[in-house]
Short mmCIF file of C-alpha atoms in Angstrom, two decimals:
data_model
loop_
_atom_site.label_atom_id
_atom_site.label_comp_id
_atom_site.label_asym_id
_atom_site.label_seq_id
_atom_site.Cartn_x
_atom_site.Cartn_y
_atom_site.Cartn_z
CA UNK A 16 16.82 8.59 6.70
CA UNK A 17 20.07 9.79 5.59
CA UNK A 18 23.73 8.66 6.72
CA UNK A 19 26.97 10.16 6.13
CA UNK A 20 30.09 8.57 6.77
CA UNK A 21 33.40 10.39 6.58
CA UNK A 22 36.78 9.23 6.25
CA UNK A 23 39.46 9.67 7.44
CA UNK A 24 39.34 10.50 10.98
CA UNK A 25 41.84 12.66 11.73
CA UNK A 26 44.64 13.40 8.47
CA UNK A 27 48.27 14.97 9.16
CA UNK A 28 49.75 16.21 6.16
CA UNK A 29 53.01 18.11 5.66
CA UNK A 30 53.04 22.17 4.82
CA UNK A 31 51.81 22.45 0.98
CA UNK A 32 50.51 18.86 0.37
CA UNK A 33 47.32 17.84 -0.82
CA UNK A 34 44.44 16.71 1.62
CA UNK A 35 41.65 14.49 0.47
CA UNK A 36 38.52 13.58 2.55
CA UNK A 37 35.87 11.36 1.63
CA UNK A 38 32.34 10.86 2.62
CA UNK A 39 29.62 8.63 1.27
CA UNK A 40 26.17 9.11 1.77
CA UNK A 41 23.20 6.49 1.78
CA UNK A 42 19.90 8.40 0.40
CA UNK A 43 19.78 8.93 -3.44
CA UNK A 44 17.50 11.57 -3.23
CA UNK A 45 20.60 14.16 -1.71
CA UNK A 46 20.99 16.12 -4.13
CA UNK A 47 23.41 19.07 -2.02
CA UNK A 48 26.50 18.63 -0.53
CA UNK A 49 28.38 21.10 1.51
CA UNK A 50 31.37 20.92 3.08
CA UNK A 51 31.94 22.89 6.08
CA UNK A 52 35.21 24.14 8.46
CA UNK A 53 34.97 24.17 11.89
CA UNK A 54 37.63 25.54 14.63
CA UNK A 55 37.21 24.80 17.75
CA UNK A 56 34.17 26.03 19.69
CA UNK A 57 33.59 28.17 16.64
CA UNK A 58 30.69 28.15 14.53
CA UNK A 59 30.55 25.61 11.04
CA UNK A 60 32.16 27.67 8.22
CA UNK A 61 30.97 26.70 4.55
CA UNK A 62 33.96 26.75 2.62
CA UNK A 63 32.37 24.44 -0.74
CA UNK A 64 29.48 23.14 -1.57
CA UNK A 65 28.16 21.13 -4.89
CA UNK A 66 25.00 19.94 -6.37
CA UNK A 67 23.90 16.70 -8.14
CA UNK A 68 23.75 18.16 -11.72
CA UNK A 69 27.92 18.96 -10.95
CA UNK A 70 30.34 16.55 -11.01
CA UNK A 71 32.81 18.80 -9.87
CA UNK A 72 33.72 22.34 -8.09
CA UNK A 73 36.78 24.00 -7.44
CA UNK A 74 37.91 27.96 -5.71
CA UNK A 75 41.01 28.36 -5.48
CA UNK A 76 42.68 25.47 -3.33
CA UNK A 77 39.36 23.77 -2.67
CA UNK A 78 37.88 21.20 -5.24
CA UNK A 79 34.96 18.98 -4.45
CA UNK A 80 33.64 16.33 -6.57
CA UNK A 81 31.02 14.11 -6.56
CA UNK A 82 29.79 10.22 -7.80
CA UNK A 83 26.31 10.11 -8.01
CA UNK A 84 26.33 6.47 -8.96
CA UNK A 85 28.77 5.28 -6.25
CA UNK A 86 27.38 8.24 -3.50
CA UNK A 87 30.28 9.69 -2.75
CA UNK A 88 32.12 13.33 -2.48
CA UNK A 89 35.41 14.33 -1.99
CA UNK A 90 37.18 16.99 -0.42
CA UNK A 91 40.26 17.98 -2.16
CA UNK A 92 42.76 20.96 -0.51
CA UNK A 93 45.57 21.64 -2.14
CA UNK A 94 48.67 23.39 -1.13
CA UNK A 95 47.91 23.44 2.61
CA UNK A 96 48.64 25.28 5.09
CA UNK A 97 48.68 25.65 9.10
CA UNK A 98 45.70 27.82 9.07
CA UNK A 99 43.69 24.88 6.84
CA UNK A 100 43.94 22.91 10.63
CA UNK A 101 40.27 22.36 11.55
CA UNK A 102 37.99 20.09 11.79
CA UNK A 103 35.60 19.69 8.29
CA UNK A 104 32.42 17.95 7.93
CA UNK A 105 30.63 16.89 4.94
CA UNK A 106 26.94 16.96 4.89
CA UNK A 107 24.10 15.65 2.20
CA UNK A 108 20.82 16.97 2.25
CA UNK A 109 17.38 16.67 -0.14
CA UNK A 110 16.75 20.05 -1.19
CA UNK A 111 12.91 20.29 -0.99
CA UNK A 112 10.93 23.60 -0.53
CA UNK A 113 10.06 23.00 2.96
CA UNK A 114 13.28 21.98 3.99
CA UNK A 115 16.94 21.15 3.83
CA UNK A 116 18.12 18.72 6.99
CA UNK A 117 21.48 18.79 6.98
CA UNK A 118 22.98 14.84 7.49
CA UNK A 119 26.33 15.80 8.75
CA UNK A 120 29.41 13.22 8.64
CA UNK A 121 31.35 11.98 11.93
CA UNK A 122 33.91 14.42 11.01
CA UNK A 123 37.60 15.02 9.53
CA UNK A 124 40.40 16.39 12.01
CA UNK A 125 43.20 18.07 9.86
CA UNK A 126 46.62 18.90 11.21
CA UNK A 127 49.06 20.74 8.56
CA UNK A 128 52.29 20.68 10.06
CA UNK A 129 54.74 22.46 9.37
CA UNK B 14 26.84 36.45 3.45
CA UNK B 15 24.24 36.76 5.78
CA UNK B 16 24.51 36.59 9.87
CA UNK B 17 23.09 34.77 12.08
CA UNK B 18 23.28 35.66 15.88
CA UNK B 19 23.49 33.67 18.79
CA UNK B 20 23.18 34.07 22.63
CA UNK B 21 24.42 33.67 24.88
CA UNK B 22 27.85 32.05 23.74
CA UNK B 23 28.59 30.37 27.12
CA UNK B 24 26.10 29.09 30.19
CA UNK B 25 26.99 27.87 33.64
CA UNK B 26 24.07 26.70 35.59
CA UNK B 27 23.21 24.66 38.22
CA UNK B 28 21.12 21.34 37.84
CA UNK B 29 17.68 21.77 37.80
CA UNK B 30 17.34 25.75 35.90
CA UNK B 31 16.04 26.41 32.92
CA UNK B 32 18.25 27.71 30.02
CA UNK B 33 16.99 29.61 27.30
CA UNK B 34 19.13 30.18 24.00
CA UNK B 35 18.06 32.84 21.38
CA UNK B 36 18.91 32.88 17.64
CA UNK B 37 18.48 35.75 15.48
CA UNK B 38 18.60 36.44 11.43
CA UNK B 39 20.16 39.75 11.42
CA UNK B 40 19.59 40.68 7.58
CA UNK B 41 17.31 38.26 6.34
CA UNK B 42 13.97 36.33 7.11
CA UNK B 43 14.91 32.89 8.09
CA UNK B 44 11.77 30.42 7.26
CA UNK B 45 13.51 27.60 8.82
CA UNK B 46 15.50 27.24 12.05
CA UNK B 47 17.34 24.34 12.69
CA UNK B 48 19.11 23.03 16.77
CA UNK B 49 21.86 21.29 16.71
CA UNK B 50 24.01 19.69 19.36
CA UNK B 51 27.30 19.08 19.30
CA UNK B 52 29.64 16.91 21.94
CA UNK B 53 33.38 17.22 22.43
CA UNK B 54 35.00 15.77 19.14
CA UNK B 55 32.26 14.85 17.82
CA UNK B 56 29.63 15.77 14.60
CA UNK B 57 26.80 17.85 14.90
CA UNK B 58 23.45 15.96 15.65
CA UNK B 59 20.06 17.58 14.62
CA UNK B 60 17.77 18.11 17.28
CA UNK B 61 14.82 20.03 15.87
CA UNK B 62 13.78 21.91 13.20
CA UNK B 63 11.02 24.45 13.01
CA UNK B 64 9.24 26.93 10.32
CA UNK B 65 8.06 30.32 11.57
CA UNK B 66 4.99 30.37 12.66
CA UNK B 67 4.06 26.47 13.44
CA UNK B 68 5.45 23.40 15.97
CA UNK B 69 9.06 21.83 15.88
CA UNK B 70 9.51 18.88 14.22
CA UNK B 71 11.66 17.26 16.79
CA UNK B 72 14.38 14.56 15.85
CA UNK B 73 14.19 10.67 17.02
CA UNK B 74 15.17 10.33 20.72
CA UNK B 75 14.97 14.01 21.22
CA UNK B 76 12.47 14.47 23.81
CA UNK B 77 9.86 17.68 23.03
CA UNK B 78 8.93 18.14 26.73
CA UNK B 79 12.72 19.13 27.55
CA UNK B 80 13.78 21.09 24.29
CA UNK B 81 11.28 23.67 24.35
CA UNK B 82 11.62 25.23 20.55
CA UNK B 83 9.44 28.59 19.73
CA UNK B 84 10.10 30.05 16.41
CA UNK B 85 7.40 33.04 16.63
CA UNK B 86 9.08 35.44 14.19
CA UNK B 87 10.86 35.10 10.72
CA UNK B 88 13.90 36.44 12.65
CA UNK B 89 13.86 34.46 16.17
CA UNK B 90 14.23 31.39 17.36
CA UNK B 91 14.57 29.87 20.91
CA UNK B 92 15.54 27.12 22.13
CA UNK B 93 15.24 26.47 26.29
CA UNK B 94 16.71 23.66 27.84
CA UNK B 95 13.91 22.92 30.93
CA UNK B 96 15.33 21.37 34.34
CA UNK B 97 18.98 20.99 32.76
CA UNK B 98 20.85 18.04 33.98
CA UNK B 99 24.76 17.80 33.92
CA UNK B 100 24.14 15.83 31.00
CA UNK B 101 22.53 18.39 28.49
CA UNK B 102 26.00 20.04 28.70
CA UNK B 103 26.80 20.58 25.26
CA UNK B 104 27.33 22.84 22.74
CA UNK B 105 24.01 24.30 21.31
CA UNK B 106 23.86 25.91 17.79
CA UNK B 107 21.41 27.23 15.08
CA UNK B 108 21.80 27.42 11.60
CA UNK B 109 18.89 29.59 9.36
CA UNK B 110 17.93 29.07 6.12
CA UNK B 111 15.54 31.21 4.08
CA UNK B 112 13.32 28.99 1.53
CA UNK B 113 14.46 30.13 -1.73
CA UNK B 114 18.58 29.28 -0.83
CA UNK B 115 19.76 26.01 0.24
CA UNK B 116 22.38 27.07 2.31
CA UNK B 117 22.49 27.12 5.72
CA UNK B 118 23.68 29.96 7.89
CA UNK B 119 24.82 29.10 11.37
CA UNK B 120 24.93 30.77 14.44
CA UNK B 121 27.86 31.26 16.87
CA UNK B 122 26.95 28.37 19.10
CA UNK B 123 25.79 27.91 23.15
CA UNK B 124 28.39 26.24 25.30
CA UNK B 125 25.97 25.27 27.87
CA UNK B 126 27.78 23.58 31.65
CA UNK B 127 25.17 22.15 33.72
CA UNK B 128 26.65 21.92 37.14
#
């Protein structure tokens, strides 16, 4: 099956710095990748997501891209700020027509301080 | 985008009760259900998924028996925890997804304390 891996950790960044998280993933059939926001004991927000015929995505301060050959996305948040402190995941699924399972990373813990 | 609800947001319960969680598609038909779990700091792990209308498929190491999973409508899904032990205490959620849209909707999640 599928595996995620996410890096870093945790991230501190100062007030209106960039953030970058990375994830690779292991199946080459994924073709969807979200990215997802998560406060504590709060439900997963989707904040980006990109498919394999995109190399990259940006709104606003959130870009994602995405290596097919090397499988692996990125996370990119510009300008942050305190309310960007969360928790975001990166995911990879196969998009089929009887399913998508989710493969969710270990997790990013972001801390914009001020 | 669309909702998906989930109750109840927080269980206490002694050892040895059954717990059942419901998740609802308020304005659309969700074809797939999905449980996840979700310990303190860390990612969420699938547990099950099921299609309206037929059995779970349940993950590896999840055992069937104990995660009872009934998805009987294109808008409900349940998910009961049978005799809960102090270590099913987690945090329960349920994302939707209907079969034309990849994305997943998610409910508001289950903080379940088994006592």
């Amino acid at each position: 099956g599928e595996n995620v891996e996410q890096h870093p950790s945790t991230l501190s960044v100062q007030e209106g710095d960039s953030a970058v998280i990375k994830c690779t993933y292991s199946d080459s059939a994924s073709n969807y990748f979200p990215w997802y926001k998560q406060e504590l004991g709060k439900r997963p927000q989707l904040i980006i997501d990109i498919r394999s015929n995109v190399g990259e995505k940006k709104d606003q301060r959130i870009a994602v891209t995405l290596n097919k050959t090397a499988k692996h996305f990125s996370l990119h948040i510009t300008e942050t700020q305190p309310e960007d402190s969360a928790v975001y995941f990166c995911a990879a699924s196969e998009i089929t027509g009887g399913g998508n399972k989710l493969t969710f990373g270990t997790g990013t813990q972001l801390k914009v301080e001020l | 985008g669309a909702v998906v609800s989930q109750h109840p947001s927080r269980v206490i319960c002694k050892s040895g009760t059954s717990v059942k969680i419901e998740c609802r598609s308020l304005d659309f038909q969700a074809t797939t259900m999905f449980w996840y779990r979700q310990f303190p700091k860390q990612s969420l792990m699938l547990m099950a998924t099921s299609n309206e209308g037929s059995k779970a498929t349940y993950e590896q190491g999840v055992e069937k028996d104990k995660f009872l999973i009934n998805h009987a409508s294109l808008t409900l899904s349940t998910l009961t925890v049978t005799s809960a032990h102090p270590e099913d205490s987690s945090f329960y959620i349920c994302s939707a997804r209907v079969r034309t849209m990849e994305k997943l909707f998610f409910g508001s999640g289950t903080q379940l304390s088994v006592l």
